[in-house]
């Protein structure tokens, strides 16, 4: 990233909470989405969509205006973590979303400019079933679930976030890529009237990211529509965001409007801007440093810092960064490949 100075946030050393305590804080909810009659439809209020599941049980998420609602979402227990979950207030106020500005506080401040209804998503390229979906049709067939993932930014901070979404592999199953497809390219909305950062050529807009098809098919790769049991806030990439937890955060592209299957390796925006700093694969790897800073450790952000804690620039990253961000099961994707080139 174009960081001129280190981040102002502080990490806590008390990173690990005991699993039972954590579990008792969580509520495991009834079946979501499809089975429970999920419907995602434009709201009559015009400022949002209604994502309505079965009758609210333990948690029903609502948009602040009350126009968005996630139904009951079941946590996928396979992806529970012992880590302390980052507070929502921190995850929604300390953001990277350059289309909304380059400061960490800009996305929150400019979030209201982005209108996510109506929203369409084009799925095309080397697929048997291309389609131009309205968001509600895109999501309706999917079984939503909650997954808690670590998010490791290349800037050496990290968070732990409960996402709501569905496996990218499910969408790939719907799109039916042809045998020639090898990569999946994702593109963010291009609209400077709603994304004022696009009026400045910080990056070559629109923001583009890409995965190898086999990476996109990996069960960890998630298309998300929510976090913390609620519809994604705009600053976090509403209404549709990719999350690839073993890669640096910039691969997790926000506010997606286009998904293309291709046989040619796309050039992601950050790779185009600085290929030696942000290579295509960008797998989290503590032993491969960014040219300008170490990737061995990270500052875990749990809550909004106060007082001196806010001067994160002066604080050393405290936690060891884990290979593949602690998701070793993806190593099989890269067997035989030179890991120092893949980071
Ligand atoms: N997606 C778009 N379209 N634009 C961006 O600037 N920033 C990336 C990623 N996705 C970015 C983006 C970076 S660098 C990170 S670390 C994460 O979003 C940050 O996600 P968060 O703000 O939800 O923590």
CSV table of C-alpha atoms and ligand atoms in Angstrom, one decimal:
chain,number,residue,atom,x,y,z
A,1,UNK,CA,0.0,0.0,0.0
A,2,UNK,CA,1.0,3.6,-0.3
A,3,UNK,CA,1.7,3.9,3.3
A,4,UNK,CA,3.9,6.9,4.1
A,5,UNK,CA,3.8,6.4,7.8
A,6,UNK,CA,2.8,3.3,9.9
A,7,UNK,CA,-0.7,2.8,11.1
A,8,UNK,CA,-2.0,4.7,14.2
A,9,UNK,CA,-3.6,1.7,15.7
A,10,UNK,CA,-2.5,-0.3,18.6
A,11,UNK,CA,-2.5,-4.1,19.1
A,12,UNK,CA,-3.2,-5.9,22.3
A,13,UNK,CA,-1.2,-8.7,23.7
A,14,UNK,CA,-4.2,-10.5,25.1
A,15,UNK,CA,-4.9,-12.1,21.7
A,16,UNK,CA,-6.2,-15.4,22.8
A,17,UNK,CA,-9.4,-16.0,24.7
A,18,UNK,CA,-10.4,-19.4,25.9
A,19,UNK,CA,-12.5,-21.2,23.5
A,20,UNK,CA,-15.4,-21.9,25.9
A,21,UNK,CA,-15.7,-18.3,26.9
A,22,UNK,CA,-15.7,-17.3,23.4
A,23,UNK,CA,-18.2,-19.8,22.4
A,24,UNK,CA,-20.5,-18.8,25.2
A,25,UNK,CA,-20.5,-15.3,23.7
A,26,UNK,CA,-21.5,-16.5,20.4
A,27,UNK,CA,-25.0,-17.6,19.5
A,28,UNK,CA,-25.4,-20.4,17.1
A,29,UNK,CA,-28.4,-19.7,15.0
A,30,UNK,CA,-30.9,-21.5,13.0
A,31,UNK,CA,-30.7,-22.2,9.4
A,32,UNK,CA,-30.3,-19.3,7.2
A,33,UNK,CA,-31.1,-18.1,3.8
A,34,UNK,CA,-32.4,-20.6,1.3
A,35,UNK,CA,-33.9,-23.2,3.6
A,36,UNK,CA,-35.5,-20.6,5.7
A,37,UNK,CA,-37.0,-18.7,2.8
A,38,UNK,CA,-34.3,-16.0,2.3
A,39,UNK,CA,-35.4,-13.3,0.1
A,40,UNK,CA,-33.4,-10.3,-1.0
A,41,UNK,CA,-35.5,-7.7,-2.6
A,42,UNK,CA,-35.4,-4.0,-3.1
A,43,UNK,CA,-37.0,-2.3,-0.2
A,44,UNK,CA,-39.9,0.0,-0.7
A,45,UNK,CA,-37.9,2.7,1.2
A,46,UNK,CA,-35.5,2.9,-1.8
A,47,UNK,CA,-32.4,3.2,0.3
A,48,UNK,CA,-31.6,-0.5,0.6
A,49,UNK,CA,-32.5,-4.0,0.0
A,50,UNK,CA,-34.3,-6.4,2.3
A,51,UNK,CA,-32.5,-9.6,3.1
A,52,UNK,CA,-35.1,-11.4,5.0
A,53,UNK,CA,-34.6,-14.9,6.4
A,54,UNK,CA,-36.8,-16.9,8.7
A,55,UNK,CA,-38.2,-15.2,11.7
A,56,UNK,CA,-35.6,-13.6,13.9
A,57,UNK,CA,-34.1,-16.0,16.4
A,58,UNK,CA,-31.0,-15.3,18.5
A,59,UNK,CA,-29.7,-12.6,16.2
A,60,UNK,CA,-31.4,-10.7,13.5
A,61,UNK,CA,-29.3,-8.1,11.8
A,62,UNK,CA,-30.7,-4.9,10.7
A,63,UNK,CA,-29.4,-2.0,8.7
A,64,UNK,CA,-29.3,1.2,10.6
A,65,UNK,CA,-32.3,2.5,8.8
A,66,UNK,CA,-34.1,-0.7,9.4
A,67,UNK,CA,-34.2,-1.5,5.7
A,68,UNK,CA,-31.7,-4.2,5.5
A,69,UNK,CA,-32.0,-7.4,7.4
A,70,UNK,CA,-30.1,-10.6,7.5
A,71,UNK,CA,-32.0,-13.6,8.5
A,72,UNK,CA,-30.7,-16.1,11.0
A,73,UNK,CA,-27.2,-17.1,10.1
A,74,UNK,CA,-25.6,-20.3,11.3
A,75,UNK,CA,-22.0,-20.1,12.3
A,76,UNK,CA,-19.9,-22.6,10.5
A,77,UNK,CA,-18.1,-24.3,13.4
A,78,UNK,CA,-15.3,-25.5,11.2
A,79,UNK,CA,-14.0,-21.9,11.0
A,80,UNK,CA,-14.1,-21.0,14.7
A,81,UNK,CA,-10.9,-19.4,16.0
A,82,UNK,CA,-9.5,-19.1,19.5
A,83,UNK,CA,-8.6,-15.4,18.7
A,84,UNK,CA,-10.4,-12.5,20.3
A,85,UNK,CA,-12.8,-11.0,17.7
A,86,UNK,CA,-12.1,-7.5,16.7
A,87,UNK,CA,-14.8,-5.1,17.9
A,88,UNK,CA,-17.2,-4.1,15.2
A,89,UNK,CA,-16.5,-0.4,16.0
A,90,UNK,CA,-12.9,-0.9,15.1
A,91,UNK,CA,-13.5,-3.0,12.0
A,92,UNK,CA,-15.9,-0.4,10.6
A,93,UNK,CA,-13.9,2.8,11.4
A,94,UNK,CA,-10.4,1.8,10.5
A,95,UNK,CA,-10.6,0.9,6.9
A,96,UNK,CA,-8.8,0.6,3.6
A,97,UNK,CA,-11.1,1.5,0.7
A,98,UNK,CA,-9.2,3.9,-1.5
A,99,UNK,CA,-12.2,4.6,-3.6
A,100,UNK,CA,-13.5,6.4,-0.5
A,101,UNK,CA,-10.2,8.1,0.3
A,102,UNK,CA,-6.8,7.1,1.4
A,103,UNK,CA,-7.0,7.9,5.1
A,104,UNK,CA,-8.3,5.1,7.4
A,105,UNK,CA,-11.1,7.3,8.5
A,106,UNK,CA,-12.2,8.3,5.0
A,107,UNK,CA,-14.2,5.2,4.1
A,108,UNK,CA,-16.5,5.6,7.1
A,109,UNK,CA,-16.9,9.3,6.4
A,110,UNK,CA,-17.7,8.8,2.7
A,111,UNK,CA,-19.7,5.6,3.1
A,112,UNK,CA,-23.0,7.3,2.8
A,113,UNK,CA,-22.2,8.4,-0.8
A,114,UNK,CA,-22.3,4.8,-2.0
A,115,UNK,CA,-25.8,3.6,-3.0
A,116,UNK,CA,-26.0,-0.2,-3.2
A,117,UNK,CA,-29.5,-0.5,-4.4
A,118,UNK,CA,-30.0,-1.3,-7.2
A,119,UNK,CA,-26.8,-3.4,-7.7
A,120,UNK,CA,-26.0,-5.8,-10.4
A,121,UNK,CA,-23.2,-8.3,-10.7
A,122,UNK,CA,-22.1,-9.6,-14.1
A,123,UNK,CA,-20.7,-13.1,-14.3
A,124,UNK,CA,-19.1,-13.8,-17.6
A,125,UNK,CA,-16.1,-14.9,-19.7
A,126,UNK,CA,-15.2,-18.6,-20.0
A,127,UNK,CA,-18.4,-19.9,-18.5
A,128,UNK,CA,-21.3,-22.0,-19.8
A,129,UNK,CA,-23.8,-19.9,-17.7
A,130,UNK,CA,-23.0,-16.2,-18.0
A,131,UNK,CA,-25.5,-13.9,-16.3
A,132,UNK,CA,-26.2,-10.4,-15.4
A,133,UNK,CA,-27.7,-10.7,-11.9
A,134,UNK,CA,-29.5,-8.3,-9.8
A,135,UNK,CA,-27.9,-8.6,-6.4
A,136,UNK,CA,-31.0,-10.2,-4.9
A,137,UNK,CA,-31.1,-12.9,-7.5
A,138,UNK,CA,-27.4,-13.4,-7.2
A,139,UNK,CA,-27.7,-14.1,-3.5
A,140,UNK,CA,-31.1,-15.8,-3.2
A,141,UNK,CA,-30.0,-19.4,-4.1
A,142,UNK,CA,-27.1,-19.3,-1.7
A,143,UNK,CA,-26.9,-20.7,1.8
A,144,UNK,CA,-25.4,-18.0,3.9
A,145,UNK,CA,-23.2,-18.8,6.8
A,146,UNK,CA,-21.0,-17.0,9.3
A,147,UNK,CA,-17.3,-17.6,9.3
A,148,UNK,CA,-14.7,-16.1,11.6
A,149,UNK,CA,-11.5,-15.3,9.7
A,150,UNK,CA,-8.3,-13.5,10.4
A,151,UNK,CA,-7.7,-10.5,8.1
A,152,UNK,CA,-4.0,-9.6,7.7
A,153,UNK,CA,-3.3,-6.4,5.9
A,154,UNK,CA,0.0,-6.0,4.0
A,155,UNK,CA,0.5,-3.0,6.2
A,156,UNK,CA,1.2,-5.3,9.2
A,157,UNK,CA,-2.1,-4.9,11.1
A,158,UNK,CA,-4.7,-7.5,11.4
A,159,UNK,CA,-8.2,-8.1,12.7
A,160,UNK,CA,-10.5,-11.1,13.4
A,161,UNK,CA,-13.9,-10.7,11.7
A,162,UNK,CA,-17.1,-12.7,11.6
A,163,UNK,CA,-18.2,-12.6,8.0
A,164,UNK,CA,-21.5,-13.6,6.5
A,165,UNK,CA,-21.3,-15.1,3.1
A,166,UNK,CA,-21.1,-18.2,0.9
A,167,UNK,CA,-18.3,-20.1,-0.7
A,168,UNK,CA,-17.0,-18.7,-4.0
A,169,UNK,CA,-17.0,-22.4,-5.1
A,170,UNK,CA,-20.8,-22.3,-5.0
A,171,UNK,CA,-20.9,-19.4,-7.5
A,172,UNK,CA,-18.4,-21.2,-9.7
A,173,UNK,CA,-20.7,-24.2,-9.7
A,174,UNK,CA,-23.5,-22.0,-10.9
A,175,UNK,CA,-21.4,-20.3,-13.6
A,176,UNK,CA,-19.9,-23.5,-14.9
A,177,UNK,CA,-16.5,-22.4,-16.2
A,178,UNK,CA,-15.3,-24.0,-19.3
A,179,UNK,CA,-12.1,-26.2,-19.3
A,180,UNK,CA,-10.2,-23.2,-20.6
A,181,UNK,CA,-10.9,-21.0,-17.6
A,182,UNK,CA,-7.8,-20.6,-15.3
A,183,UNK,CA,-8.3,-17.3,-13.5
A,184,UNK,CA,-11.1,-15.3,-12.0
A,185,UNK,CA,-11.0,-11.5,-12.2
A,186,UNK,CA,-13.1,-9.3,-9.9
A,187,UNK,CA,-13.8,-5.7,-10.5
A,188,UNK,CA,-15.1,-3.0,-8.1
A,189,UNK,CA,-17.8,-0.5,-9.1
A,190,UNK,CA,-16.5,2.5,-11.1
A,191,UNK,CA,-18.5,5.6,-10.2
A,192,UNK,CA,-16.6,8.7,-9.0
A,193,UNK,CA,-19.9,10.3,-8.0
A,194,UNK,CA,-20.4,7.6,-5.3
A,195,UNK,CA,-16.7,6.7,-4.8
A,196,UNK,CA,-15.0,10.1,-4.6
A,197,UNK,CA,-11.5,8.6,-4.3
A,198,UNK,CA,-11.8,7.6,-7.9
A,199,UNK,CA,-11.5,11.3,-8.8
A,200,UNK,CA,-7.9,11.0,-7.9
A,201,UNK,CA,-5.6,8.6,-9.8
A,202,UNK,CA,-4.2,6.9,-6.7
A,203,UNK,CA,-4.7,3.6,-8.5
A,204,UNK,CA,-5.7,2.7,-12.1
A,205,UNK,CA,-9.5,2.6,-11.4
A,206,UNK,CA,-11.6,0.5,-11.3
A,207,UNK,CA,-10.0,-1.6,-8.6
A,208,UNK,CA,-9.3,-5.1,-9.9
A,209,UNK,CA,-8.3,-8.3,-8.2
A,210,UNK,CA,-7.8,-11.8,-9.3
A,211,UNK,CA,-7.3,-15.4,-8.2
A,212,UNK,CA,-6.3,-18.6,-9.9
A,213,UNK,CA,-9.4,-20.6,-10.5
A,214,UNK,CA,-8.1,-23.3,-8.1
A,215,UNK,CA,-7.7,-20.6,-5.4
A,216,UNK,CA,-11.2,-19.3,-6.0
A,217,UNK,CA,-12.5,-22.9,-5.7
A,218,UNK,CA,-10.8,-23.4,-2.3
A,219,UNK,CA,-13.4,-23.8,0.4
A,220,UNK,CA,-11.9,-20.9,2.4
A,221,UNK,CA,-12.6,-18.4,-0.4
A,222,UNK,CA,-15.8,-16.5,0.6
A,223,UNK,CA,-18.1,-14.1,-1.1
A,224,UNK,CA,-19.5,-12.0,1.7
A,225,UNK,CA,-22.6,-9.9,2.1
A,226,UNK,CA,-22.4,-9.2,5.8
A,227,UNK,CA,-20.2,-9.0,8.9
A,228,UNK,CA,-21.0,-9.2,12.6
A,229,UNK,CA,-24.4,-10.7,11.7
A,230,UNK,CA,-25.4,-7.6,9.7
A,231,UNK,CA,-25.4,-6.4,6.2
A,232,UNK,CA,-21.9,-5.2,5.1
A,233,UNK,CA,-21.4,-1.6,5.9
A,234,UNK,CA,-20.5,0.4,2.8
A,235,UNK,CA,-17.0,1.1,4.1
A,236,UNK,CA,-16.3,-2.6,4.4
A,237,UNK,CA,-17.3,-3.3,0.8
A,238,UNK,CA,-21.1,-3.5,0.5
A,239,UNK,CA,-22.9,-5.1,-1.0
A,240,UNK,CA,-20.6,-7.8,-2.2
A,241,UNK,CA,-17.0,-8.5,-1.1
A,242,UNK,CA,-14.5,-11.2,-1.6
A,243,UNK,CA,-12.6,-12.5,1.4
A,244,UNK,CA,-9.5,-14.7,0.9
A,245,UNK,CA,-8.1,-15.1,4.4
A,246,UNK,CA,-4.7,-16.6,3.6
A,247,UNK,CA,-3.7,-13.7,1.4
A,248,UNK,CA,-2.9,-10.1,2.2
A,249,UNK,CA,-6.1,-8.0,2.7
A,250,UNK,CA,-5.9,-6.2,-0.6
A,251,UNK,CA,-6.9,-9.4,-2.4
A,252,UNK,CA,-10.2,-9.1,-0.6
A,253,UNK,CA,-11.8,-6.8,-3.1
A,254,UNK,CA,-14.8,-4.7,-2.1
A,255,UNK,CA,-18.1,-3.6,-3.8
A,256,UNK,CA,-17.8,-6.1,-6.7
A,257,UNK,CA,-19.8,-5.6,-9.9
A,258,UNK,CA,-18.0,-7.9,-12.3
A,259,UNK,CA,-16.7,-11.5,-12.1
A,260,UNK,CA,-14.9,-12.7,-15.2
A,261,UNK,CA,-13.5,-16.2,-15.8
A,262,UNK,CA,-10.5,-16.0,-18.1
A,263,UNK,CA,-7.5,-18.0,-19.5
A,264,UNK,CA,-5.1,-15.0,-19.1
A,265,UNK,CA,-3.7,-13.9,-15.8
A,266,UNK,CA,-5.3,-10.6,-15.0
A,267,UNK,CA,-3.2,-7.8,-13.5
A,268,UNK,CA,-4.6,-6.7,-10.1
A,269,UNK,CA,-4.6,-3.0,-9.4
A,270,UNK,CA,-2.0,-3.1,-6.7
A,271,UNK,CA,0.2,-5.4,-8.8
A,272,UNK,CA,0.0,-2.9,-11.6
A,273,UNK,CA,0.9,-0.1,-9.3
A,274,UNK,CA,3.9,-1.8,-7.8
A,275,UNK,CA,4.6,-5.3,-8.9
A,276,UNK,CA,7.6,-5.8,-6.7
A,277,UNK,CA,5.6,-4.8,-3.6
A,278,UNK,CA,2.3,-6.4,-4.4
A,279,UNK,CA,2.7,-9.6,-6.5
A,280,UNK,CA,-0.1,-11.5,-7.9
A,281,UNK,CA,-0.3,-14.3,-5.3
A,282,UNK,CA,0.3,-12.2,-2.2
A,283,UNK,CA,0.0,-15.1,0.2
A,284,UNK,CA,0.7,-14.1,3.8
A,285,UNK,CA,4.3,-15.2,4.4
A,286,UNK,CA,6.2,-13.9,7.5
A,287,UNK,CA,9.5,-14.8,6.0
A,288,UNK,CA,9.1,-12.7,2.9
A,289,UNK,CA,9.3,-9.0,3.8
A,290,UNK,CA,7.7,-6.2,1.9
A,291,UNK,CA,10.5,-4.2,0.3
A,292,UNK,CA,9.9,-1.4,2.8
A,293,UNK,CA,9.0,-3.3,6.0
A,294,UNK,CA,9.0,-6.6,7.8
A,295,UNK,CA,6.1,-9.0,7.5
A,296,UNK,CA,7.3,-11.1,10.5
A,297,UNK,CA,4.8,-9.6,13.0
A,298,UNK,CA,1.6,-7.8,13.0
A,299,UNK,CA,-0.5,-5.4,15.2
A,300,UNK,CA,-3.7,-7.1,16.1
A,301,UNK,CA,-6.5,-4.6,16.3
A,302,UNK,CA,-9.2,-5.5,18.8
A,303,UNK,CA,-10.8,-2.2,19.6
A,304,UNK,CA,-10.5,1.4,18.9
A,305,UNK,CA,-7.4,2.8,20.5
A,306,UNK,CA,-7.5,5.6,23.0
A,307,UNK,CA,-5.0,8.1,24.2
A,308,UNK,CA,-1.4,7.1,23.6
A,309,UNK,CA,-2.5,3.8,22.1
A,310,UNK,CA,-3.7,5.8,19.1
A,311,UNK,CA,-0.1,6.5,18.2
A,312,UNK,CA,0.3,3.1,16.8
A,313,UNK,CA,3.2,4.3,14.6
A,314,UNK,CA,5.3,4.2,17.7
A,315,UNK,CA,4.3,0.7,18.7
A,316,UNK,CA,6.0,-2.4,17.5
A,317,UNK,CA,3.8,-5.1,15.9
A,318,UNK,CA,3.4,-7.7,18.7
A,319,UNK,CA,2.1,-10.9,17.2
A,320,UNK,CA,3.9,-13.3,15.1
A,321,UNK,CA,2.5,-13.5,11.6
A,322,UNK,CA,1.6,-17.0,10.7
A,323,UNK,CA,2.4,-18.7,7.3
A,324,UNK,CA,-0.7,-18.4,5.1
A,325,UNK,CA,-2.2,-16.3,8.0
A,326,UNK,CA,-2.7,-19.5,9.9
A,327,UNK,CA,-4.5,-21.4,7.2
A,328,UNK,CA,-1.9,-24.1,6.4
A,329,UNK,CA,-4.5,-26.2,4.5
A,330,UNK,CA,-4.0,-24.0,1.4
A,331,UNK,CA,-0.3,-25.1,1.1
A,332,UNK,CA,-1.4,-27.8,-1.2
A,333,UNK,CA,-2.4,-25.2,-3.8
A,334,UNK,CA,1.2,-24.1,-4.1
A,335,UNK,CA,3.0,-27.5,-3.9
A,336,UNK,CA,6.2,-27.4,-6.0
A,337,UNK,CA,6.0,-23.6,-6.4
A,338,UNK,CA,8.6,-21.2,-5.1
A,339,UNK,CA,7.0,-19.7,-2.0
A,340,UNK,CA,9.4,-16.7,-2.0
A,341,UNK,CA,7.9,-15.7,-5.3
A,342,UNK,CA,4.3,-16.2,-4.3
A,343,UNK,CA,4.2,-13.8,-1.5
B,1,LIG,N1,-11.2,-3.1,-2.2
B,1,LIG,C1,-11.3,-2.0,-2.9
B,1,LIG,N2,-12.2,-2.0,-3.9
B,1,LIG,N3,-10.6,-0.9,-2.7
B,1,LIG,C2,-9.6,-0.9,-1.7
B,1,LIG,O1,-8.9,0.1,-1.5
B,1,LIG,N4,-8.5,-2.2,0.1
B,1,LIG,C3,-8.0,-3.5,0.4
B,1,LIG,C4,-9.2,-4.5,0.6
B,1,LIG,N5,-10.2,-4.3,-0.5
B,1,LIG,C5,-9.4,-2.1,-0.9
B,1,LIG,C6,-10.3,-3.2,-1.2
B,1,LIG,C7,-7.1,-3.5,1.5
B,1,LIG,S1,-5.6,-2.9,1.3
B,1,LIG,C8,-7.5,-4.1,2.7
B,1,LIG,S2,-6.4,-4.3,4.0
B,1,LIG,C9,-8.9,-4.5,3.0
B,1,LIG,O2,-9.7,-4.2,1.9
B,1,LIG,C10,-9.4,-3.7,4.2
B,1,LIG,O3,-10.7,-4.2,4.5
B,1,LIG,P1,-11.4,-3.5,5.7
B,1,LIG,O4,-11.4,-2.0,5.5
B,1,LIG,O5,-12.8,-4.0,5.7
B,1,LIG,O6,-10.6,-3.8,6.9
